[in-house]
Amino acid sequence: MKPKILVACPIFEDVLAGLREHFDVTDNQAGESWSKSEWMARLSGHVGALTVGANPVDAQVLAANPQVRIVANMAVGYNNFDVPAMTVAGVLATNTPDVLTETTADFGFALLMATARRMAESEHYLRAGLWKNWRYDMFAGAEVHGSTIGIIGMGRIGQGIARRAAHGFGMKVIYHNRSRLSPDLEAECKASYMSKEALLKTADHVMLVVPYSAESHHTIGAAELAMMKPTATLVNIARGGIVDDAALATALREQRIAAAGLDVFEGEPAVHPDLLTVPNVVLTPHIASATVKTRRAMAQLAADNLITYFSRGQALTPLNTVPGRAA
Ligand code: GLV
């Protein structure tokens, strides 16, 4: 009998077909959103799952599903996992690092450009039929090339953004991170380390790429927004909750900073209503890794984690160590 797994989110049909060769698969190609109790109930009877961040894996979910051996996240971020609780329960946790780094860095840069150059705001103006003449100050935004970018969170994606900024746009790169990069990496990214406060006061554009945790909750709140230049832009491609969205909406409305670009939101897919009414913000629905090629690579890596774990007792990109499980 094949092991039973739950694929809790829609994925590419051919990746799903590959999984069906190894597993008895319950899919969710309809893309239903489940409450935590529905997710716990759906997981019942399955020894593994492939999921995205909407579904939490914590002590309560694990206690209700002691048969689960592995949960594969189709994301690099894994703040939906309580990894210590998974380790205690002997459940392997996996994510999808590396395959999305450059694509996500591209998107961070796209959102920065759209924000600084007021692309969404000006497109709405054009579509509304308001464009009557050319004016010297029409949607005049902030310079990107040659300006200073401050990157908070200098992991693989942050470094990708730094390389684009320094080598492609001649920007000065400053960064803040829990630990400093090696001198070699700093040189390659042309990046200088700064305290968070100094970075916020210095940067023309602030880019957030830090993983979400209790420690990084509201890395940017009212106090931090007040430190930024009134001409500065803020881009969040990290996770909802890194920014206090209510405080940001107020700062945008009062033009205490110039503009923001957000791909992630506190409580998404809900978006703070005040963000929907301020003009100087570009909003996208958590799509930073969304190219066909990269989403396919993420789905395949998550699937391969399940396949290799059940066939060889090891996963390709594990986040914890638990006793192996060969078929
Ligand atoms: C997307 O947000 C991811 O973590 O991969």
XYZ file of N, CA and C and ligand atoms in Angstrom, residues 53 73-79 95-97 100 104 157 237-239 263-264 268 286-289 295 298, ligand 1:
83
model
N 2.199 28.413 3.382
C 2.205 29.071 4.684
C 0.864 29.256 5.360
N 7.000 22.284 3.155
C 6.468 23.602 2.797
C 6.895 23.943 1.381
N 5.967 24.465 0.590
C 6.335 24.944 -0.748
C 6.600 26.449 -0.625
N 7.663 26.777 0.088
C 8.066 28.164 0.365
C 9.426 28.095 1.036
N 10.186 29.168 0.911
C 11.448 29.194 1.659
C 11.184 29.596 3.109
N 10.221 30.518 3.308
C 9.857 30.925 4.663
C 9.038 29.823 5.310
N 9.197 29.677 6.621
C 8.480 28.573 7.282
C 7.962 29.005 8.653
N 7.498 30.251 8.724
C 6.976 30.726 10.001
C 5.633 30.094 10.354
N 11.647 22.930 3.576
C 11.238 24.140 2.846
C 11.869 24.116 1.453
N 11.767 25.229 0.715
C 12.305 25.238 -0.663
C 13.304 26.394 -0.844
N 14.492 26.276 -0.238
C 15.487 27.341 -0.399
C 16.125 27.313 -1.790
N 14.304 29.805 -5.436
C 13.544 31.040 -5.680
C 14.355 32.307 -5.433
N 12.983 35.992 -6.656
C 12.426 36.842 -5.601
C 13.203 38.160 -5.514
N 18.388 36.130 -0.469
C 17.596 37.055 -1.296
C 18.096 38.496 -1.108
N 9.046 42.562 1.015
C 8.800 41.296 0.309
C 9.058 40.133 1.266
N 9.122 40.436 2.583
C 9.511 39.404 3.548
C 8.289 38.612 4.018
N 7.582 39.125 4.987
C 6.388 38.492 5.531
C 5.506 39.570 6.128
N 4.308 43.336 -0.800
C 3.880 42.064 -1.401
C 3.287 41.146 -0.340
N 3.447 41.525 0.928
C 3.003 40.672 2.043
C 2.332 41.548 3.094
N -2.751 38.433 5.889
C -3.128 38.192 4.484
C -3.866 36.856 4.353
N 1.389 38.714 -2.703
C 2.388 37.701 -2.301
C 2.848 36.878 -3.518
N 3.440 37.589 -4.485
C 3.813 36.927 -5.744
C 5.304 37.024 -6.043
N 6.121 37.327 -5.031
C 7.538 37.596 -5.325
C 8.239 36.418 -6.004
N 7.832 35.197 -5.700
C 8.502 34.044 -6.339
C 7.721 33.532 -7.554
N 8.008 28.707 -9.669
C 6.951 28.018 -8.927
C 6.996 26.510 -9.218
N 9.816 25.100 -7.158
C 9.423 25.008 -5.737
C 8.531 23.800 -5.500
C 7.280 32.890 -0.033
O 6.875 33.802 0.608
C 8.278 31.982 0.451
O 8.613 32.021 1.641
O 8.766 31.185 -0.358
